[in-house]
GROMACS .gro file of C-alpha atoms in nm:
model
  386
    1UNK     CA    1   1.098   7.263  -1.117
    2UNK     CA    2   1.242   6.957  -0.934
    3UNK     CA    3   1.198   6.829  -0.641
    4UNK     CA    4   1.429   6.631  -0.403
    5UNK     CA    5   1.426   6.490  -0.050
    6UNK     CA    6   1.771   6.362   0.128
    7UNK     CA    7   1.782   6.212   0.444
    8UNK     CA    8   2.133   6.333   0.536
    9UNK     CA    9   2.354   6.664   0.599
   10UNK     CA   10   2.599   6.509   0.413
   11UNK     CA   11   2.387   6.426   0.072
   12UNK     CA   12   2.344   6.767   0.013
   13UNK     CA   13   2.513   7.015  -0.224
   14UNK     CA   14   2.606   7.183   0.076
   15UNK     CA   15   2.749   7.514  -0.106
   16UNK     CA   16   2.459   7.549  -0.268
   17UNK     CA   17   2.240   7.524   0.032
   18UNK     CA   18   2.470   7.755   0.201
   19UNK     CA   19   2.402   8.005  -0.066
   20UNK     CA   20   2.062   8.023   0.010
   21UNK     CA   21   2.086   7.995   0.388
   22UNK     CA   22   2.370   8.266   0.473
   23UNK     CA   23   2.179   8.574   0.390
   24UNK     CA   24   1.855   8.419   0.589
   25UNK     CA   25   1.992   8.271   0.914
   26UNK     CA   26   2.296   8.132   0.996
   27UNK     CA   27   2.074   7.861   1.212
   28UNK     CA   28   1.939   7.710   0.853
   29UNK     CA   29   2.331   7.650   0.737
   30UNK     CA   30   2.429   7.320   0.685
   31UNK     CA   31   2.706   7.355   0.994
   32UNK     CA   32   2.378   7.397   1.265
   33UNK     CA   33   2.132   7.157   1.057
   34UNK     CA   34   2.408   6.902   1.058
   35UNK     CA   35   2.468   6.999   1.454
   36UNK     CA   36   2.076   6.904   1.537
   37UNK     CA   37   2.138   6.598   1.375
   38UNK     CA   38   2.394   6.458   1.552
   39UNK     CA   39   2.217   6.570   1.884
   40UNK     CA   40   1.926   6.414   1.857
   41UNK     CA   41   1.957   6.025   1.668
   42UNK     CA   42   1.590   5.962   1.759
   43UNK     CA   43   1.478   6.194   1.515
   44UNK     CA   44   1.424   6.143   1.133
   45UNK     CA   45   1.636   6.435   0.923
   46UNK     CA   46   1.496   6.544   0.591
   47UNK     CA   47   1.600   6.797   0.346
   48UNK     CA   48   1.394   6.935   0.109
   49UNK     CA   49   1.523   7.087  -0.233
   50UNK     CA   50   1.357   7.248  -0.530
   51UNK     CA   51   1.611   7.296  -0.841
   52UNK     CA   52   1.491   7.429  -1.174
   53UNK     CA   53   1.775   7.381  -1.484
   54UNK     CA   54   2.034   7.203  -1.211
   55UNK     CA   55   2.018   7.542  -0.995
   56UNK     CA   56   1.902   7.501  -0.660
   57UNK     CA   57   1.657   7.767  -0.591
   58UNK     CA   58   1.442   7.709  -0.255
   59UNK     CA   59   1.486   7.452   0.036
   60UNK     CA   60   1.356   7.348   0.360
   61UNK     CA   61   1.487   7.129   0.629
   62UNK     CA   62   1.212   6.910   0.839
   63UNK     CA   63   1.255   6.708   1.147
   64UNK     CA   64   1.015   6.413   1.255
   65UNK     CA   65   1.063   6.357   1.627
   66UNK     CA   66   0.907   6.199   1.891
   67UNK     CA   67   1.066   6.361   2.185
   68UNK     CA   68   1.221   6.723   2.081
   69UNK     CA   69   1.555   6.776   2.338
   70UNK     CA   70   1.417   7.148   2.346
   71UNK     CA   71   1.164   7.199   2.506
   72UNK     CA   72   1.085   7.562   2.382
   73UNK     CA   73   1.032   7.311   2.027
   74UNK     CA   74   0.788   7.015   2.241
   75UNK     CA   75   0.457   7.112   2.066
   76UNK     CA   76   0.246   6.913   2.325
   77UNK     CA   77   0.414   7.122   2.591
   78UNK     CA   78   0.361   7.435   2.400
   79UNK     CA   79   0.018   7.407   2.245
   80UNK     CA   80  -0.162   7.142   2.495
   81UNK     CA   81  -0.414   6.961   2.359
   82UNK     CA   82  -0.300   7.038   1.958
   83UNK     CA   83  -0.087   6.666   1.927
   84UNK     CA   84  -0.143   6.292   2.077
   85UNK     CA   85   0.118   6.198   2.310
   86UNK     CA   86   0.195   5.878   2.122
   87UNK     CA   87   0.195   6.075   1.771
   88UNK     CA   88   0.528   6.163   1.619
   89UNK     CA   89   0.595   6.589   1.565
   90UNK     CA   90   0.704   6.657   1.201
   91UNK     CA   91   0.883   7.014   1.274
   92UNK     CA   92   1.008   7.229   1.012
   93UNK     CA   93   1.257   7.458   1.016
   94UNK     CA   94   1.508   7.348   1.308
   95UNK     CA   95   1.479   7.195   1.616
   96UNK     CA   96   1.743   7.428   1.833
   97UNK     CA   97   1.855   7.784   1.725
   98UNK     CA   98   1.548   7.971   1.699
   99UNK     CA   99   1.542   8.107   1.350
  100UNK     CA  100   1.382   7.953   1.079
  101UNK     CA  101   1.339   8.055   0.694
  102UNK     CA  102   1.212   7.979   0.420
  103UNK     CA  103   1.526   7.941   0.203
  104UNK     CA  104   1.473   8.089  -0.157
  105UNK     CA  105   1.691   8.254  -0.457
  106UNK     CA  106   1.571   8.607  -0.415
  107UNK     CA  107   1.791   8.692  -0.663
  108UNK     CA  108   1.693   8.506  -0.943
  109UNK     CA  109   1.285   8.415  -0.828
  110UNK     CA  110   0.996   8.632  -0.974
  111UNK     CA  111   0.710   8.653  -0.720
  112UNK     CA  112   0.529   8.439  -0.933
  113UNK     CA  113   0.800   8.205  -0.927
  114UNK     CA  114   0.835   8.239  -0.558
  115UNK     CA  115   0.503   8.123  -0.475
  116UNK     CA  116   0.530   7.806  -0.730
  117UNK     CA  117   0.849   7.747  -0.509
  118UNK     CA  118   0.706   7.789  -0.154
  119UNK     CA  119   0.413   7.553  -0.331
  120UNK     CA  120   0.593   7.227  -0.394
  121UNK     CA  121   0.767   7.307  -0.058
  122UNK     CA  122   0.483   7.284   0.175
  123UNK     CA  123   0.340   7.005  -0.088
  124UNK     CA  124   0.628   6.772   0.005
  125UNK     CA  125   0.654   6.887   0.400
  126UNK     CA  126   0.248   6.792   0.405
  127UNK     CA  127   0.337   6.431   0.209
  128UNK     CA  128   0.536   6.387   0.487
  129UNK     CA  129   0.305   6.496   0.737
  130UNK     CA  130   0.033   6.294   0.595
  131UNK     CA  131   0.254   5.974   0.617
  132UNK     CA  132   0.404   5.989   0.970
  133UNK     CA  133   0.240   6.313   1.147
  134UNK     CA  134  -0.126   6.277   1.170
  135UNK     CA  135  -0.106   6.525   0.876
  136UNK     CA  136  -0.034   6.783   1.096
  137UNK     CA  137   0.352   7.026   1.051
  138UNK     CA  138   0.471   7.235   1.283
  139UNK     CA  139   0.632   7.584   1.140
  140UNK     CA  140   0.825   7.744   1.481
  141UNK     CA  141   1.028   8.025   1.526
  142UNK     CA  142   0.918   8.136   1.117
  143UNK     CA  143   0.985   8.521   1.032
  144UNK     CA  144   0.714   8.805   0.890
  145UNK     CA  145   0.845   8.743   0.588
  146UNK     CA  146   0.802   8.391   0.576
  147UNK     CA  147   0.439   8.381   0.755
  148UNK     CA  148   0.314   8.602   0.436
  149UNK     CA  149   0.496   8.354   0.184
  150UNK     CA  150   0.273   8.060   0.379
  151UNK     CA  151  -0.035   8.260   0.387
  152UNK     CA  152  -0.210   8.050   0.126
  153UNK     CA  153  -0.170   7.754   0.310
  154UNK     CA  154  -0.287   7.854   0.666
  155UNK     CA  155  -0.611   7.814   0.807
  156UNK     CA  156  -0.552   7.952   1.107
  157UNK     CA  157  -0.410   8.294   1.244
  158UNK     CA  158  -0.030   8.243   1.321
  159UNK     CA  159   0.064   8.281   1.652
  160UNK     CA  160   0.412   8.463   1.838
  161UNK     CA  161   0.628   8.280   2.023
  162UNK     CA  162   0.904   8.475   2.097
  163UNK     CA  163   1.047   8.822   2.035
  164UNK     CA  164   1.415   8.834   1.758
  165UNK     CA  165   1.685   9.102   1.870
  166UNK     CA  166   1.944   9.227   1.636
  167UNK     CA  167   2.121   9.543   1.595
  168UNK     CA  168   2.167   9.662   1.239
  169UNK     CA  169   2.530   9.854   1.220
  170UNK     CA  170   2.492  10.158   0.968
  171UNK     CA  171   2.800  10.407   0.924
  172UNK     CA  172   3.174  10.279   0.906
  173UNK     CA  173   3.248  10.257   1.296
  174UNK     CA  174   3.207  10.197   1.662
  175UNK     CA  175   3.175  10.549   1.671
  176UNK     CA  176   2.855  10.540   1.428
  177UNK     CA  177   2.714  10.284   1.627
  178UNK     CA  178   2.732  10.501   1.936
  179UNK     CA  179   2.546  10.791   1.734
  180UNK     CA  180   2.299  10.602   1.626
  181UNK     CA  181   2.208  10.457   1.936
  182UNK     CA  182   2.111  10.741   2.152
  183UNK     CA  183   2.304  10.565   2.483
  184UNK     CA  184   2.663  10.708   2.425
  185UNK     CA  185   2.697  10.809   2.753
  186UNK     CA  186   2.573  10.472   2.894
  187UNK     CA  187   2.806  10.274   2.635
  188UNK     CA  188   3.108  10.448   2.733
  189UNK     CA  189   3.081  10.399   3.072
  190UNK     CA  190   3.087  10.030   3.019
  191UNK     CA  191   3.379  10.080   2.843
  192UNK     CA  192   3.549  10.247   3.114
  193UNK     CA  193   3.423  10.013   3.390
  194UNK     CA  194   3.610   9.743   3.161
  195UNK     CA  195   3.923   9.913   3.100
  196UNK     CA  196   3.991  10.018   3.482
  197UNK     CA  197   3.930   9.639   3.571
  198UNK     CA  198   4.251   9.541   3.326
  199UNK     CA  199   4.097   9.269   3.141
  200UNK     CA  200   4.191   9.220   2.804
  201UNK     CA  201   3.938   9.099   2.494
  202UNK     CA  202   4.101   8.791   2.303
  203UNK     CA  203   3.942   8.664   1.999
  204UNK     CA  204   3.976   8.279   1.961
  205UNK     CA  205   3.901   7.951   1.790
  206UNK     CA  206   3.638   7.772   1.967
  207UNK     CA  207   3.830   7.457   1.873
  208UNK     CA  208   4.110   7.556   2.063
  209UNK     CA  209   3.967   7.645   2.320
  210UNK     CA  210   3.684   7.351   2.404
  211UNK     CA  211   3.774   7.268   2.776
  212UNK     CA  212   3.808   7.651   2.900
  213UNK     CA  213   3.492   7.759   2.703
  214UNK     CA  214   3.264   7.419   2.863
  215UNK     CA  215   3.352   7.535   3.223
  216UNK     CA  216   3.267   7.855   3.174
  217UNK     CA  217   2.960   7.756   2.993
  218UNK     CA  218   2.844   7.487   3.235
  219UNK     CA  219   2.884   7.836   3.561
  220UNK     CA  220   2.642   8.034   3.357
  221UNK     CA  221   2.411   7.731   3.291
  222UNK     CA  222   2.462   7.624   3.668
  223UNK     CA  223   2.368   8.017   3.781
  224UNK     CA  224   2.075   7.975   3.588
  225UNK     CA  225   1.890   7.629   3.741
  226UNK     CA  226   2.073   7.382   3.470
  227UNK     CA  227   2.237   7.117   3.641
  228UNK     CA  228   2.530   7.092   3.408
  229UNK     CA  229   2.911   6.929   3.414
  230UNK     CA  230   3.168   7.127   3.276
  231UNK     CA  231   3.260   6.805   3.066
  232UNK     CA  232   2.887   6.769   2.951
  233UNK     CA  233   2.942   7.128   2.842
  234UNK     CA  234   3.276   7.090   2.687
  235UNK     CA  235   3.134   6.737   2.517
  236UNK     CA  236   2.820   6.933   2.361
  237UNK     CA  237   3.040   7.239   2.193
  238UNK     CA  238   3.257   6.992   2.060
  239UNK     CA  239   3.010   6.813   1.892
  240UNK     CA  240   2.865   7.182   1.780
  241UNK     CA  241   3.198   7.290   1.669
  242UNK     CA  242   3.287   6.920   1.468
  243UNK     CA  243   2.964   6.958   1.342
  244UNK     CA  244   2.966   7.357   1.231
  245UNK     CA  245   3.340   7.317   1.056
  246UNK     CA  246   3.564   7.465   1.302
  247UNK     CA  247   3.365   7.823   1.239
  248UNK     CA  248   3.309   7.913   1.607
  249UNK     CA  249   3.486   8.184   1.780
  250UNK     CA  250   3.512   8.330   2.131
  251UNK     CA  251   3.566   8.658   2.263
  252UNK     CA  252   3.762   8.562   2.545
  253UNK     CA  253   3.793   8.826   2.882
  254UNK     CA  254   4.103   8.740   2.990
  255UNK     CA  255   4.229   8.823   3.311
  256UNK     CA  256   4.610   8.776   3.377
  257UNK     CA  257   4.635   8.443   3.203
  258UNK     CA  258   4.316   8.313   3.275
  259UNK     CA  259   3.994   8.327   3.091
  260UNK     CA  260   3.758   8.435   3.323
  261UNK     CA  261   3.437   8.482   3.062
  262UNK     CA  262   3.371   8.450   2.695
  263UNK     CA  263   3.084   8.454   2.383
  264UNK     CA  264   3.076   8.240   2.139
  265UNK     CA  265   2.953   8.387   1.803
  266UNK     CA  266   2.947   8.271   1.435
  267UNK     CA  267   2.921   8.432   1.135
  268UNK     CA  268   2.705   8.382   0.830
  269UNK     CA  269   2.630   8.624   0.557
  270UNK     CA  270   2.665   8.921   0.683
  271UNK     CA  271   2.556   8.906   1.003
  272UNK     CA  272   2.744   8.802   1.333
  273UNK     CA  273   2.532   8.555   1.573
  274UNK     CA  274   2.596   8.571   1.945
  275UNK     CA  275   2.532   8.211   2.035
  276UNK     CA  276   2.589   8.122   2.385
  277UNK     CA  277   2.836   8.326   2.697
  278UNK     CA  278   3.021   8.165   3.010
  279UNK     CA  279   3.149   8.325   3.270
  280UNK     CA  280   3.382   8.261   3.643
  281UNK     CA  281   3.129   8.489   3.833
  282UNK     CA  282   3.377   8.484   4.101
  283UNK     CA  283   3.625   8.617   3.917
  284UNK     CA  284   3.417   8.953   3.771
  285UNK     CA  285   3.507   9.276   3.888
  286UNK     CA  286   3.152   9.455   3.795
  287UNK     CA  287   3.327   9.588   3.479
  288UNK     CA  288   3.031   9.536   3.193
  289UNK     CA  289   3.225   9.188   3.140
  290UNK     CA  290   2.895   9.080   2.924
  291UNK     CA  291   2.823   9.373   2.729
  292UNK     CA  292   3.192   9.367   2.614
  293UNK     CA  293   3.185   9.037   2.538
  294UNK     CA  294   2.838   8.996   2.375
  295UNK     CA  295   2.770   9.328   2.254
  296UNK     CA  296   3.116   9.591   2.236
  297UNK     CA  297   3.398   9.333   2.081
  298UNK     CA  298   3.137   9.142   1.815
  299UNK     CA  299   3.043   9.457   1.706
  300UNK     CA  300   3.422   9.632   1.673
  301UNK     CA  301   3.515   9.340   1.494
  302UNK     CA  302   3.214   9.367   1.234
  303UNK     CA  303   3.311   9.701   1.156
  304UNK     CA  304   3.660   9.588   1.083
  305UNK     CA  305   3.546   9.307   0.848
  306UNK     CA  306   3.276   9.455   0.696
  307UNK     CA  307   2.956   9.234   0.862
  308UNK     CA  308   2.660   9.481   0.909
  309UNK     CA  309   2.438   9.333   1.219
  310UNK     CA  310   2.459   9.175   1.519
  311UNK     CA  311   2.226   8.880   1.604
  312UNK     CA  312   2.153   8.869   1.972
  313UNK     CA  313   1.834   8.615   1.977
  314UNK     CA  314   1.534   8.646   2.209
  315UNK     CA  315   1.453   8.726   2.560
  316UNK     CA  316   1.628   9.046   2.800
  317UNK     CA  317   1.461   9.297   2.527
  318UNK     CA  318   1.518   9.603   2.783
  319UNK     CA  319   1.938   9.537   2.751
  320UNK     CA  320   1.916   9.502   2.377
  321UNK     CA  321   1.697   9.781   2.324
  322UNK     CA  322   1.933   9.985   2.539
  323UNK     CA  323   2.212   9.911   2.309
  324UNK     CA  324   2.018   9.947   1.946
  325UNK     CA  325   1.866   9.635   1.946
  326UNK     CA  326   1.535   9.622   1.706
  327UNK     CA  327   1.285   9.352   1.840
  328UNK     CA  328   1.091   9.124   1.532
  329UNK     CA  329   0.837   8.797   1.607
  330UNK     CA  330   0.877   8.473   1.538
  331UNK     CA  331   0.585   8.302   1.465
  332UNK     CA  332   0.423   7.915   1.513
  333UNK     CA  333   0.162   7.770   1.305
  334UNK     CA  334   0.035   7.444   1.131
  335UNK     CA  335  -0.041   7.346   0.801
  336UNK     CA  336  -0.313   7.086   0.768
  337UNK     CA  337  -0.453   7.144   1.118
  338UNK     CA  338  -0.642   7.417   1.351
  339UNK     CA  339  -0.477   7.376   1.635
  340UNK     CA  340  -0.632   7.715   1.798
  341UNK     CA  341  -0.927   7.926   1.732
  342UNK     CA  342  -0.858   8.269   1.561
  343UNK     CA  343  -1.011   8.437   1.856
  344UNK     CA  344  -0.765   8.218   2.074
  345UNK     CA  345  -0.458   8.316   1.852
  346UNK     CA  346  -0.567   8.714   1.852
  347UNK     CA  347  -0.612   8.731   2.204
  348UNK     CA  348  -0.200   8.572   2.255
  349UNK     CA  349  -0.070   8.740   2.013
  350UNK     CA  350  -0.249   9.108   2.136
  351UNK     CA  351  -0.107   8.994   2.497
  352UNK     CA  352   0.214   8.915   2.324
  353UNK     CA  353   0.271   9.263   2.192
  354UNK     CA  354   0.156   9.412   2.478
  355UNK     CA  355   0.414   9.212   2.728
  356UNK     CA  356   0.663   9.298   2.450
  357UNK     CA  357   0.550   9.678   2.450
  358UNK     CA  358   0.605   9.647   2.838
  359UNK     CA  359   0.955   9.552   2.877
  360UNK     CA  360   1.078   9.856   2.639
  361UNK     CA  361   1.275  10.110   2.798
  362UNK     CA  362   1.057  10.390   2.897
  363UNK     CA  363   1.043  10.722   2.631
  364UNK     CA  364   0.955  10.802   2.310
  365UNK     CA  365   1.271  10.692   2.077
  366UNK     CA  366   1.233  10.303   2.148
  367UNK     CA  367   0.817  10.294   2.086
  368UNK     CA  368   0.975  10.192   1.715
  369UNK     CA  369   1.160   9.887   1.836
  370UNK     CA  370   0.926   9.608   1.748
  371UNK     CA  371   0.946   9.615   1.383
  372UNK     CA  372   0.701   9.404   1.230
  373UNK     CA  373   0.447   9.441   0.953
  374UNK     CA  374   0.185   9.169   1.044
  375UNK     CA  375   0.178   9.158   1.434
  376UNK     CA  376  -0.103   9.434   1.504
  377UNK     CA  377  -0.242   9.257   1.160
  378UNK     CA  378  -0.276   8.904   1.382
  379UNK     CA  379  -0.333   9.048   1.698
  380UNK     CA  380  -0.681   9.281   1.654
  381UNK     CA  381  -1.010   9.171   1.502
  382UNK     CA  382  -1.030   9.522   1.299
  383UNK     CA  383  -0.751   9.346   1.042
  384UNK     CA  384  -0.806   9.124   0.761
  385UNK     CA  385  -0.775   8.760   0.781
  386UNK     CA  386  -0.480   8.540   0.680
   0.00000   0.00000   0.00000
């Protein structure tokens, strides 16, 4: 097996890394890694690729930065006292989006293979590390799946950061979906409360439609404490949308001739992601304008073209889990470091799960929500160690 590193986006065999990223995350595509690039110049980019006979087989992306624009990524912030100020953060994974995988050939990788893969990954990430990070690398916002591949490297319990909401589609129609998700009665009145208002759902190019889509974006970011311009709105989704091929599209409410909301979603694999929503709050007429948007029109249109889920990304679990949203973690940790105790890392991650547990919907059908194999695992002394 062979290992590369590129410093750009653009050096990359980008269909090939593609083929590996769609079925994981559409945030480890070249569109969004290229997209966190551009964002943030301060930062050093570098891709990692294995390749065994020419065929690219597993990957990584890694970020060294010393001031991450997210803050939910700012590793002094997050873990206070676990980094120097003055020390640069090698991050792996992504910097905004999060997502992150461990990008591998599933269909071609034995296990044994896989782990001689994941191997010369975390080799080269902790070359890195050793060079420019205090030795220290920062895995956020990494999946169960890919928390057991780094198992053998960890010498500390992982710990949760956030909660990962998608709804899986099964059957042929919108009409499945409603049967499967136990709220028919709630779902349909939404649907009503939007059809009485008039609106109408248009499905659009983000590219076309930069200016509407950053003043919309820049209300909702303004409702929410952001102090935001409509043109620093409009001037970021352009870059995203330059930077992601042309691939974003809105679900536009449209009221009249005006756009009066919208969600922006892309697709990869064959899942669509809801990535960010805008809306005229003025304008609303209390007719489950967001649910239409970011939940009803996605999915009708995945059933038509065949995508099975519907990413929704963290936070508001109640709303998701209302509509047939499952709930998995996303997990931190560091390789070459103990930045926390295990007892420290238990205790968050049993608080974690029980905050999560909280904000379900009360009865019996959603205590199966929060799928996850290792989080009880990592969160009470009575399991094994990592």
């Amino acid at each position: 097996m062979r290992v590369d590193v590129y410093e750009s986006v653009d050096s990359l065999d980008t269909r090939a890394w593609d083929a590996l990223a769609a079925p994981k995350s559409f945030y480890m595509g070249t569109g969004w890694l290229r997209f966190q690039e551009k964002m943030n110049p301060e930062q050093r980019c570098r891709f990692i690729t294995v390749s065994d006979g020419g065929r690219l087989i597993a990957a990584l992306p890694t970020f060294l930065t010393p001031r991450p624009a997210n803050k939910h990524y700012n590793v002094a912030a997050m873990f206070p006292g676990a980094v120097s100020d003055d020390t640069p953060v090698l991050l792996v994974g992504g910097t905004r989006g999060y997502q992150s995988r461990v990008l591998l050939d599933d269909d071609v990788l034995s296990p044994e293979q896989r782990g001689t893969a994941v191997g010369l990954l975390v080799d080269q990430v902790q070359a890195m590390a050793d060079q420019d990070a205090d030795g220290v690398s920062w895995w956020l916002y990494f999946s169960d799946e890919d928390v057991e591949l780094l198992r053998p490297w960890a010498q500390t319990v992982p710990r949760v950061l956030r909660g990962d909401c998608a709804i899986d589609l099964h059957g042929q129609s919108f009409e499945d979906y409603l049967a499967t998700t136990g709220r028919r009665r709630q779902i349909m009145r939404d649907r009503r409360r939007f059809d009485r208002t008039g609106y109408t759902v248009r499905r659009r190019p983000l590219g076309e439609r930069l200016s509407v889509a950053g003043d919309l974006l820049s209300k909702t970011q303004n409702r929410y404490g952001f102090d935001v311009s409509p043109q620093s709105m409009t001037n970021l989704l352009k870059v995203q949308n330059e930077a992601t091929g042309n691939t974003g599209v809105l679900y536009e409410c449209v009221d009249g001739d005006e756009t009066v909301g919208f969600c922006l979603a892309y697709e990869a694999g064959d899942t669509i992601y809801g990535r960010a929503v805008g809306f005229d709050y003025d304008r609303l007429r209390d007719g489950a304008e967001y649910f239409t948007l970011g939940y009803y029109a996605p999915i009708e249109h995945a059933y038509q073209s065949g995508m099975r889920r519907l990413h929704l990304g963290t936070s508001a679990y109640e709303a998701k889990i209302l509509r047939g949203a499952a709930i998995t973690p996303l997990w931190a940790t560091a390789l070459g470091a103990r930045p926390w105790t295990t007892e420290q890392a238990r205790d968050h991650n049993a608080a974690k799960l029980a905050e999560t547990r909280a904000s379900l919907p009360d009865g019996p059908r959603y205590e199966d929500r929060i799928t996850s194999r290792i989080w009880d695992e990592f969160a009470f002394p009575s399991r094994s160690e990592p």
